[in-house]
Amino acid sequence: MYTQALDIPGQQPKGKPDAVENAAYQAEFDARIDAGATIEAKDWMPEAYRKTLIRQISQHAHSEIVGMLPEGNWISRAPSLKRKAILLAKVQDEGGHGLYLYAAAETLGVSRDELTEALLSGKAKYSSIFNYPTLNWADVGVIGWLVDGAAIMNQIPLCKCSYGPYARAMVRVCKEESFHQRQGYDALLAMMGGTEAQREMVQDAVNRWWWPSLMMFGPHDADSPNSGQSMRWGIKRISNDDLRQKFVDATVPQAEVLGVTLPDPDLTWNEDRGHYDFGTIDWDEFWNVVNGHGQCNVDRLATRVKAWEDGAWVREAAIAHAEKQAAREKAAA
Amino acid sequence: MERKEWPLWEIFVRSKNGLDHKHCGSVHATDARMALQVARDVYTRRQEGVSIWAVKASDIVASDPDAKPELFDPAEDKIYRHPTFYKLPDEVDHM
Ligand SMILES: [Fe+2]
Ligand SMILES: [Fe+2]
């Protein structure tokens, strides 16, 4: 149940369990995780598990919301009514994903306002990929194909994550993501069947988005110290490097069908491993973007802050209206 | 800045007639009408439903997760409540 207000009326709120009780709860929690059981909102959980989930789910929600901006940039300039309707539906889905995920995070005891505040103040992170600009229409297709494609790889294992509300939100998200990837690829196919200039636009967009897409899976396993704990807790099921490899293996044949070249001279099939080898990721670029120095960080945040501030009077007016209506109904009753 | 958050509503959707309403998530809205409207946009963009219930989260009464043993374990040893408890002669065991 996505709610914090589930206590039985009149029931005393539980105080902090003491150390002994805590150890017993902890043992039971560990056993349930080991047995592959699902943890639900009101179940006891270690504070670190709760904090990790709040951080991960809210970052994920922020990414969906900020992720509306690069593509939203092209809604008014889509090349046809059909593409415009598709893009609108896709961007609306991303907004929906953000909302499913905020709701899941709220079950852990944070308020929506706290989460919003963390994003707008720059305290919370969101996926580094959305700090790159969308320079031409092919970027929209490439985002659908590569960025949503990488997101799908990341998200499918989360459908089986140990925290129930997150897992259920992810099932809903994953059902919708396949449309995102396919519409992107379809838009690119149309361009590849067009003029030489259009094919060059697609190749240019692929050149710019390929490496940032690989960075979406996060640092190498050896450099991601928290992964072990997340695996132990059943929050993470597959390692960053394994997911990245799966993505590369799935994408190479798709690039061939499309007729584009992935911008990596080291990309080759490795018969022994049964996987594609690929070149070295520029982690300096990754950390630079994560730490706020990407091309669009400032712009993205400013856009969200403006939207929030411009909406303030609407939020206040809606509350005032509802309160007035409720008071009137009470008076009439 | 002092802000008032919109109340939380739990959303239940009936995917088609003949099936139960099922919990699918929550939304923030100032009143019931807005809750239904927002729920429609957030949870039924692909004909996932034919009917929506919105319930104020603060109005939901739920059992205490820590009371699971007292509440639910007593049913554990009442195996005679299940049809498989009764071994009947082969000729009539499909009963
Ligand atoms: Fe999404
Ligand atoms: Fe998507």
Short mmCIF file of C-alpha atoms and ligand atoms in Angstrom, two decimals:
data_model
loop_
_atom_site.label_atom_id
_atom_site.label_comp_id
_atom_site.label_asym_id
_atom_site.label_seq_id
_atom_site.Cartn_x
_atom_site.Cartn_y
_atom_site.Cartn_z
CA MET A 1 0.00 0.00 0.00
CA TYR A 2 1.43 3.36 -0.99
CA THR A 3 0.75 5.27 2.16
CA GLN A 4 2.19 6.39 5.44
CA ALA A 5 -1.18 6.61 7.14
CA LEU A 6 -1.82 2.97 7.81
CA ASP A 7 -1.82 2.83 11.57
CA ILE A 8 -4.82 1.46 13.38
CA PRO A 9 -6.66 4.37 15.02
CA GLY A 10 -5.82 4.67 18.68
CA GLN A 11 -2.72 2.52 18.29
CA GLN A 12 0.35 3.96 19.96
CA PRO A 13 3.11 4.80 17.52
CA LYS A 14 6.01 2.47 18.16
CA GLY A 15 9.03 3.95 19.83
CA LYS A 16 12.51 3.19 18.55
CA PRO A 17 13.18 -0.46 19.31
CA ASP A 18 16.03 -0.88 21.76
CA ALA A 19 19.28 -2.54 20.80
CA VAL A 20 18.21 -6.06 21.78
CA GLU A 21 14.92 -5.83 19.96
CA ASN A 22 16.74 -4.27 17.03
CA ALA A 23 19.06 -7.26 16.73
CA ALA A 24 16.10 -9.62 16.70
CA TYR A 25 14.35 -7.58 14.04
CA GLN A 26 17.59 -7.42 12.06
CA ALA A 27 17.99 -11.20 12.14
CA GLU A 28 14.42 -11.69 10.96
CA PHE A 29 14.91 -9.11 8.21
CA ASP A 30 18.12 -10.81 6.99
CA ALA A 31 16.39 -14.17 6.95
CA ARG A 32 13.54 -12.80 4.90
CA ILE A 33 15.93 -11.20 2.40
CA ASP A 34 17.85 -14.49 2.13
CA ALA A 35 14.61 -16.34 1.49
CA GLY A 36 13.79 -13.95 -1.35
CA ALA A 37 10.76 -12.53 0.48
CA THR A 38 9.39 -9.08 -0.31
CA ILE A 39 9.65 -6.26 2.22
CA GLU A 40 6.55 -4.07 2.43
CA ALA A 41 6.15 -0.45 3.48
CA LYS A 42 5.26 -0.92 7.13
CA ASP A 43 7.61 -3.85 7.81
CA TRP A 44 10.62 -3.29 10.02
CA MET A 45 13.75 -2.55 8.00
CA PRO A 46 17.28 -1.42 8.88
CA GLU A 47 17.71 2.34 8.69
CA ALA A 48 20.47 1.98 6.09
CA TYR A 49 18.19 -0.09 3.85
CA ARG A 50 15.47 2.56 4.11
CA LYS A 51 17.95 5.38 3.38
CA THR A 52 19.48 3.55 0.42
CA LEU A 53 16.03 2.96 -1.05
CA ILE A 54 14.90 6.55 -0.54
CA ARG A 55 18.06 7.76 -2.25
CA GLN A 56 17.83 5.32 -5.15
CA ILE A 57 14.08 5.59 -5.78
CA SER A 58 14.04 9.38 -5.55
CA GLN A 59 17.07 9.72 -7.83
CA HIS A 60 15.26 7.48 -10.23
CA ALA A 61 12.09 9.61 -9.99
CA HIS A 62 14.08 12.83 -10.50
CA SER A 63 15.70 11.27 -13.58
CA GLU A 64 12.30 10.53 -15.10
CA ILE A 65 11.14 14.10 -14.45
CA VAL A 66 14.31 15.83 -15.68
CA GLY A 67 14.38 13.30 -18.52
CA MET A 68 11.26 14.94 -19.94
CA LEU A 69 13.25 18.08 -20.76
CA PRO A 70 15.70 17.02 -23.52
CA GLU A 71 12.90 15.43 -25.56
CA GLY A 72 10.30 18.02 -24.58
CA ASN A 73 12.60 20.41 -26.43
CA TRP A 74 11.44 18.79 -29.69
CA ILE A 75 7.68 18.41 -29.18
CA SER A 76 6.86 21.67 -30.92
CA ARG A 77 9.30 20.92 -33.73
CA ALA A 78 8.53 17.28 -34.49
CA PRO A 79 8.61 16.71 -38.26
CA SER A 80 5.02 15.43 -38.55
CA LEU A 81 1.79 15.25 -36.59
CA LYS A 82 2.33 11.49 -36.14
CA ARG A 83 5.81 11.96 -34.65
CA LYS A 84 4.52 14.77 -32.47
CA ALA A 85 1.69 12.65 -31.04
CA ILE A 86 4.15 9.80 -30.37
CA LEU A 87 6.67 12.09 -28.69
CA LEU A 88 3.97 13.70 -26.54
CA ALA A 89 2.83 10.26 -25.38
CA LYS A 90 6.41 9.23 -24.64
CA VAL A 91 7.23 12.34 -22.64
CA GLN A 92 3.93 12.01 -20.75
CA ASP A 93 4.93 8.43 -19.88
CA GLU A 94 8.19 9.69 -18.38
CA GLY A 95 6.21 12.09 -16.22
CA GLY A 96 4.07 9.14 -15.15
CA HIS A 97 7.18 7.11 -14.30
CA GLY A 98 8.37 9.95 -12.09
CA LEU A 99 5.04 9.94 -10.27
CA TYR A 100 4.92 6.15 -9.74
CA LEU A 101 8.41 6.36 -8.28
CA TYR A 102 7.79 9.36 -6.03
CA ALA A 103 4.77 7.49 -4.65
CA ALA A 104 6.96 4.44 -3.97
CA ALA A 105 9.59 6.60 -2.22
CA GLU A 106 6.91 8.23 -0.07
CA THR A 107 5.99 4.84 1.41
CA LEU A 108 9.39 4.96 3.13
CA GLY A 109 8.44 8.00 5.16
CA VAL A 110 9.65 10.99 3.14
CA SER A 111 7.22 13.59 1.86
CA ARG A 112 6.85 14.59 -1.78
CA ASP A 113 7.85 18.14 -0.85
CA GLU A 114 11.08 16.96 0.75
CA LEU A 115 11.93 15.04 -2.41
CA THR A 116 11.12 17.99 -4.66
CA GLU A 117 13.14 20.27 -2.42
CA ALA A 118 16.15 17.95 -2.67
CA LEU A 119 16.01 18.04 -6.46
CA LEU A 120 15.50 21.79 -6.78
CA SER A 121 18.25 22.67 -4.31
CA GLY A 122 20.69 20.53 -6.28
CA LYS A 123 21.20 18.21 -3.30
CA ALA A 124 19.74 15.19 -5.07
CA LYS A 125 21.27 13.66 -8.16
CA TYR A 126 19.58 12.49 -11.34
CA SER A 127 20.91 10.48 -14.26
CA SER A 128 23.90 12.18 -15.89
CA ILE A 129 22.57 11.41 -19.38
CA PHE A 130 19.97 14.18 -19.22
CA ASN A 131 22.64 16.85 -18.96
CA TYR A 132 23.48 16.42 -22.64
CA PRO A 133 21.73 18.63 -25.22
CA THR A 134 19.35 17.46 -27.98
CA LEU A 135 20.73 19.21 -31.03
CA ASN A 136 18.66 17.79 -33.87
CA TRP A 137 15.61 15.62 -34.50
CA ALA A 138 17.74 12.49 -34.77
CA ASP A 139 18.67 12.99 -31.11
CA VAL A 140 15.08 12.22 -30.18
CA GLY A 141 15.23 8.91 -32.05
CA VAL A 142 18.62 8.04 -30.60
CA ILE A 143 17.44 8.80 -27.06
CA GLY A 144 14.54 6.38 -27.54
CA TRP A 145 16.79 3.69 -28.98
CA LEU A 146 19.91 3.99 -26.82
CA VAL A 147 18.95 5.90 -23.67
CA ASP A 148 15.63 4.16 -23.12
CA GLY A 149 17.30 0.93 -24.24
CA ALA A 150 19.95 1.30 -21.55
CA ALA A 151 17.26 2.28 -19.03
CA ILE A 152 15.35 -0.92 -19.82
CA MET A 153 18.47 -3.03 -19.16
CA ASN A 154 18.86 -1.27 -15.81
CA GLN A 155 15.21 -1.45 -14.88
CA ILE A 156 14.18 -5.01 -15.68
CA PRO A 157 16.13 -6.51 -12.73
CA LEU A 158 14.51 -3.90 -10.45
CA CYS A 159 11.11 -5.49 -11.07
CA LYS A 160 12.36 -8.23 -8.74
CA CYS A 161 13.88 -5.92 -6.14
CA SER A 162 13.24 -6.80 -2.50
CA TYR A 163 11.16 -3.70 -1.71
CA GLY A 164 7.56 -4.32 -2.82
CA PRO A 165 6.37 -0.79 -3.70
CA TYR A 166 9.54 -0.15 -5.79
CA ALA A 167 9.31 -3.51 -7.55
CA ARG A 168 5.65 -2.96 -8.43
CA ALA A 169 6.31 0.55 -9.73
CA MET A 170 9.10 -0.87 -11.89
CA VAL A 171 6.82 -3.52 -13.40
CA ARG A 172 4.54 -0.71 -14.54
CA VAL A 173 7.49 1.34 -15.86
CA CYS A 174 9.02 -1.57 -17.77
CA LYS A 175 5.72 -2.35 -19.51
CA GLU A 176 5.81 1.15 -20.99
CA GLU A 177 9.50 1.41 -21.84
CA SER A 178 9.41 -0.99 -24.74
CA PHE A 179 7.26 1.47 -26.70
CA HIS A 180 9.85 4.18 -25.99
CA GLN A 181 12.71 2.21 -27.45
CA ARG A 182 10.78 0.99 -30.48
CA GLN A 183 9.38 4.39 -31.43
CA GLY A 184 12.92 5.80 -31.31
CA TYR A 185 14.33 3.08 -33.52
CA ASP A 186 11.38 3.50 -35.89
CA ALA A 187 12.03 7.25 -36.21
CA LEU A 188 15.69 6.50 -37.01
CA LEU A 189 14.75 3.89 -39.61
CA ALA A 190 12.64 6.55 -41.34
CA MET A 191 15.58 8.96 -41.39
CA MET A 192 18.01 6.31 -42.63
CA GLY A 193 15.64 5.71 -45.54
CA GLY A 194 15.74 9.42 -46.36
CA THR A 195 18.43 11.68 -47.78
CA GLU A 196 22.18 11.55 -47.28
CA ALA A 197 21.91 14.60 -45.00
CA GLN A 198 19.36 12.78 -42.82
CA ARG A 199 21.60 9.71 -42.55
CA GLU A 200 24.44 12.00 -41.47
CA MET A 201 22.21 13.50 -38.79
CA VAL A 202 21.51 10.03 -37.38
CA GLN A 203 25.20 9.09 -37.40
CA ASP A 204 26.09 12.39 -35.71
CA ALA A 205 23.50 11.79 -32.98
CA VAL A 206 24.74 8.21 -32.44
CA ASN A 207 28.31 9.51 -32.17
CA ARG A 208 27.30 11.91 -29.42
CA TRP A 209 24.99 9.59 -27.42
CA TRP A 210 26.81 6.25 -27.54
CA TRP A 211 29.37 6.81 -24.80
CA PRO A 212 27.06 8.71 -22.44
CA SER A 213 24.62 5.81 -22.82
CA LEU A 214 27.30 3.34 -21.68
CA MET A 215 27.98 5.59 -18.70
CA MET A 216 24.35 5.22 -17.63
CA PHE A 217 25.22 1.87 -16.05
CA GLY A 218 27.48 3.61 -13.55
CA PRO A 219 31.13 3.08 -12.57
CA HIS A 220 32.93 -0.23 -13.03
CA ASP A 221 32.10 -2.84 -10.42
CA ALA A 222 35.53 -2.42 -8.84
CA ASP A 223 34.82 1.30 -8.36
CA SER A 224 31.32 1.04 -6.99
CA PRO A 225 31.74 0.18 -3.33
CA ASN A 226 28.03 0.32 -2.42
CA SER A 227 27.00 -2.25 -4.99
CA GLY A 228 27.86 -5.17 -2.70
CA GLN A 229 25.51 -4.00 0.03
CA SER A 230 22.72 -3.34 -2.47
CA MET A 231 23.16 -6.85 -3.86
CA ARG A 232 23.06 -8.27 -0.34
CA TRP A 233 19.76 -6.44 0.24
CA GLY A 234 18.22 -7.62 -3.01
CA ILE A 235 17.91 -4.06 -4.28
CA LYS A 236 20.44 -4.64 -7.03
CA ARG A 237 20.40 -7.97 -8.85
CA ILE A 238 22.94 -7.60 -11.68
CA SER A 239 26.25 -5.69 -11.54
CA ASN A 240 26.94 -2.48 -13.49
CA ASP A 241 29.50 -4.12 -15.78
CA ASP A 242 27.30 -7.12 -16.52
CA LEU A 243 24.37 -4.87 -17.43
CA ARG A 244 26.62 -2.71 -19.63
CA GLN A 245 27.87 -5.81 -21.44
CA LYS A 246 24.32 -7.03 -22.02
CA PHE A 247 23.45 -3.64 -23.48
CA VAL A 248 26.43 -3.60 -25.84
CA ASP A 249 25.72 -7.16 -26.99
CA ALA A 250 22.08 -6.32 -27.69
CA THR A 251 22.80 -3.02 -29.42
CA VAL A 252 25.54 -3.94 -31.92
CA PRO A 253 23.23 -6.01 -34.17
CA GLN A 254 20.59 -3.26 -33.97
CA ALA A 255 23.15 -0.71 -35.19
CA GLU A 256 23.98 -3.00 -38.12
CA VAL A 257 20.33 -3.26 -39.17
CA LEU A 258 19.98 0.49 -38.89
CA GLY A 259 23.16 1.05 -40.93
CA VAL A 260 25.04 3.23 -38.45
CA THR A 261 28.53 2.84 -37.00
CA LEU A 262 29.00 2.81 -33.23
CA PRO A 263 31.85 5.26 -32.50
CA ASP A 264 34.26 2.78 -30.94
CA PRO A 265 37.20 1.38 -32.97
CA ASP A 266 37.77 -1.28 -30.29
CA LEU A 267 34.31 -2.76 -30.64
CA THR A 268 34.83 -6.37 -31.74
CA TRP A 269 33.22 -9.75 -31.21
CA ASN A 270 35.21 -11.85 -28.79
CA GLU A 271 34.68 -15.50 -29.66
CA ASP A 272 36.14 -16.80 -26.37
CA ARG A 273 34.03 -14.61 -24.11
CA GLY A 274 30.95 -14.85 -26.31
CA HIS A 275 30.57 -11.09 -25.94
CA TYR A 276 31.59 -7.89 -27.70
CA ASP A 277 34.75 -6.22 -26.41
CA PHE A 278 34.56 -2.46 -26.29
CA GLY A 279 36.83 0.52 -25.65
CA THR A 280 37.62 2.51 -22.53
CA ILE A 281 34.96 4.77 -21.08
CA ASP A 282 35.99 8.33 -20.30
CA TRP A 283 35.22 8.36 -16.56
CA ASP A 284 36.54 11.90 -16.18
CA GLU A 285 33.71 13.05 -18.40
CA PHE A 286 31.22 10.99 -16.37
CA TRP A 287 32.27 12.44 -13.01
CA ASN A 288 32.43 15.91 -14.48
CA VAL A 289 28.79 15.67 -15.53
CA VAL A 290 27.70 14.00 -12.28
CA ASN A 291 29.37 16.78 -10.33
CA GLY A 292 27.41 19.47 -12.10
CA HIS A 293 29.69 20.51 -14.95
CA GLY A 294 27.92 18.91 -17.91
CA GLN A 295 26.64 20.99 -20.80
CA CYS A 296 23.08 21.33 -19.49
CA ASN A 297 23.18 20.85 -15.70
CA VAL A 298 22.51 24.50 -14.93
CA ASP A 299 19.82 24.81 -17.54
CA ARG A 300 17.96 21.65 -16.51
CA LEU A 301 17.80 22.64 -12.87
CA ALA A 302 16.80 26.22 -13.68
CA THR A 303 13.93 24.89 -15.80
CA ARG A 304 12.65 22.70 -12.96
CA VAL A 305 12.96 25.53 -10.42
CA LYS A 306 11.04 27.89 -12.69
CA ALA A 307 8.28 25.33 -13.25
CA TRP A 308 7.96 24.80 -9.50
CA GLU A 309 7.88 28.52 -8.73
CA ASP A 310 5.49 29.35 -11.55
CA GLY A 311 3.14 26.66 -10.23
CA ALA A 312 3.13 27.91 -6.64
CA TRP A 313 -0.05 29.97 -6.98
CA VAL A 314 -1.87 27.03 -8.57
CA ARG A 315 -0.93 24.72 -5.70
CA GLU A 316 -2.08 27.31 -3.16
CA ALA A 317 -5.29 28.18 -5.00
CA ALA A 318 -6.28 24.52 -5.36
CA ILE A 319 -5.86 23.92 -1.63
CA ALA A 320 -7.78 27.10 -0.77
CA HIS A 321 -10.60 26.10 -3.11
CA ALA A 322 -10.84 22.59 -1.65
CA GLU A 323 -10.90 23.96 1.89
CA LYS A 324 -13.63 26.46 1.03
CA GLN A 325 -15.73 23.76 -0.64
CA ALA A 326 -15.30 21.44 2.35
CA ALA A 327 -16.31 24.22 4.76
CA ARG A 328 -19.41 24.99 2.69
CA GLU A 329 -20.45 21.35 2.59
CA LYS A 330 -20.03 21.12 6.34
CA ALA A 331 -22.12 24.26 6.89
CA ALA A 332 -24.86 22.95 4.60
CA ALA A 333 -24.97 19.53 6.29
CA MET B 1 8.74 28.93 3.02
CA GLU B 2 5.68 27.37 4.61
CA ARG B 3 4.07 24.95 2.21
CA LYS B 4 1.01 22.80 2.49
CA GLU B 5 1.25 19.50 0.68
CA TRP B 6 -1.78 18.21 -1.22
CA PRO B 7 -3.36 15.20 0.51
CA LEU B 8 -2.42 11.68 -0.56
CA TRP B 9 -4.99 9.39 -2.21
CA GLU B 10 -4.70 5.66 -2.80
CA ILE B 11 -5.83 4.60 -6.26
CA PHE B 12 -7.61 1.35 -7.13
CA VAL B 13 -8.37 0.41 -10.74
CA ARG B 14 -10.77 -2.19 -12.14
CA SER B 15 -9.05 -3.34 -15.32
CA LYS B 16 -12.25 -4.76 -16.81
CA ASN B 17 -15.73 -5.65 -15.71
CA GLY B 18 -15.74 -8.98 -13.93
CA LEU B 19 -12.48 -8.26 -12.08
CA ASP B 20 -11.85 -6.63 -8.69
CA HIS B 21 -10.51 -3.15 -8.24
CA LYS B 22 -6.80 -3.50 -7.57
CA HIS B 23 -4.48 -1.10 -5.78
CA CYS B 24 -2.07 0.47 -8.25
CA GLY B 25 -0.44 3.44 -6.53
CA SER B 26 -1.17 6.85 -5.15
CA VAL B 27 -1.53 10.48 -6.18
CA HIS B 28 -1.63 13.86 -4.49
CA ALA B 29 -4.81 15.89 -5.05
CA THR B 30 -6.75 18.56 -3.23
CA ASP B 31 -10.16 16.90 -3.55
CA ALA B 32 -11.88 13.74 -4.76
CA ARG B 33 -12.60 15.03 -8.23
CA MET B 34 -9.01 16.02 -8.81
CA ALA B 35 -7.80 12.69 -7.42
CA LEU B 36 -9.86 10.83 -10.02
CA GLN B 37 -8.69 13.11 -12.80
CA VAL B 38 -5.02 12.77 -11.89
CA ALA B 39 -5.36 9.01 -11.38
CA ARG B 40 -6.83 8.71 -14.85
CA ASP B 41 -3.81 10.45 -16.37
CA VAL B 42 -1.21 8.68 -14.26
CA TYR B 43 -2.56 5.11 -14.14
CA THR B 44 -4.78 4.56 -17.21
CA ARG B 45 -2.98 6.00 -20.23
CA ARG B 46 -3.36 2.70 -22.10
CA GLN B 47 -6.87 1.59 -21.29
CA GLU B 48 -5.70 -0.15 -18.11
CA GLY B 49 -9.06 0.47 -16.49
CA VAL B 50 -12.80 0.89 -16.77
CA SER B 51 -13.34 2.20 -13.24
CA ILE B 52 -11.25 4.05 -10.64
CA TRP B 53 -11.62 4.29 -6.87
CA ALA B 54 -9.76 7.03 -5.02
CA VAL B 55 -9.54 6.72 -1.23
CA LYS B 56 -7.97 9.28 1.04
CA ALA B 57 -4.88 7.55 2.45
CA SER B 58 -5.64 8.93 5.91
CA ASP B 59 -9.02 7.13 5.87
CA ILE B 60 -7.53 3.68 5.35
CA VAL B 61 -7.36 1.41 8.37
CA ALA B 62 -4.76 -1.35 8.17
CA SER B 63 -3.59 -4.20 10.36
CA ASP B 64 -0.31 -3.85 12.16
CA PRO B 65 2.48 -5.73 10.37
CA ASP B 66 3.96 -6.69 13.75
CA ALA B 67 0.68 -8.38 14.66
CA LYS B 68 1.04 -10.87 11.80
CA PRO B 69 1.59 -13.90 14.09
CA GLU B 70 -1.44 -13.23 16.33
CA LEU B 71 -3.66 -12.43 13.39
CA PHE B 72 -2.75 -14.99 10.82
CA ASP B 73 -0.84 -17.89 12.37
CA PRO B 74 -3.88 -19.42 14.14
CA ALA B 75 -5.15 -20.51 10.73
CA GLU B 76 -1.93 -22.45 10.10
CA ASP B 77 -2.90 -25.64 11.99
CA LYS B 78 -6.51 -25.77 10.83
CA ILE B 79 -5.75 -27.97 7.89
CA TYR B 80 -9.26 -29.50 8.10
CA ARG B 81 -10.43 -26.27 6.46
CA HIS B 82 -8.96 -27.46 3.16
CA PRO B 83 -10.59 -30.04 0.89
CA THR B 84 -7.34 -32.00 0.61
CA PHE B 85 -7.61 -32.92 4.33
CA TYR B 86 -10.30 -35.49 3.50
CA LYS B 87 -9.20 -38.75 1.97
CA LEU B 88 -12.20 -40.32 0.25
CA PRO B 89 -12.45 -43.68 -1.57
CA ASP B 90 -10.90 -43.54 -5.04
CA GLU B 91 -14.24 -43.90 -6.84
CA VAL B 92 -15.56 -40.63 -5.31
CA ASP B 93 -12.30 -38.74 -4.64
CA HIS B 94 -12.89 -36.33 -7.49
CA MET B 95 -15.70 -34.87 -5.34
FE FE C 1 10.90 6.22 -18.03
FE FE C 2 11.40 5.85 -21.26
#
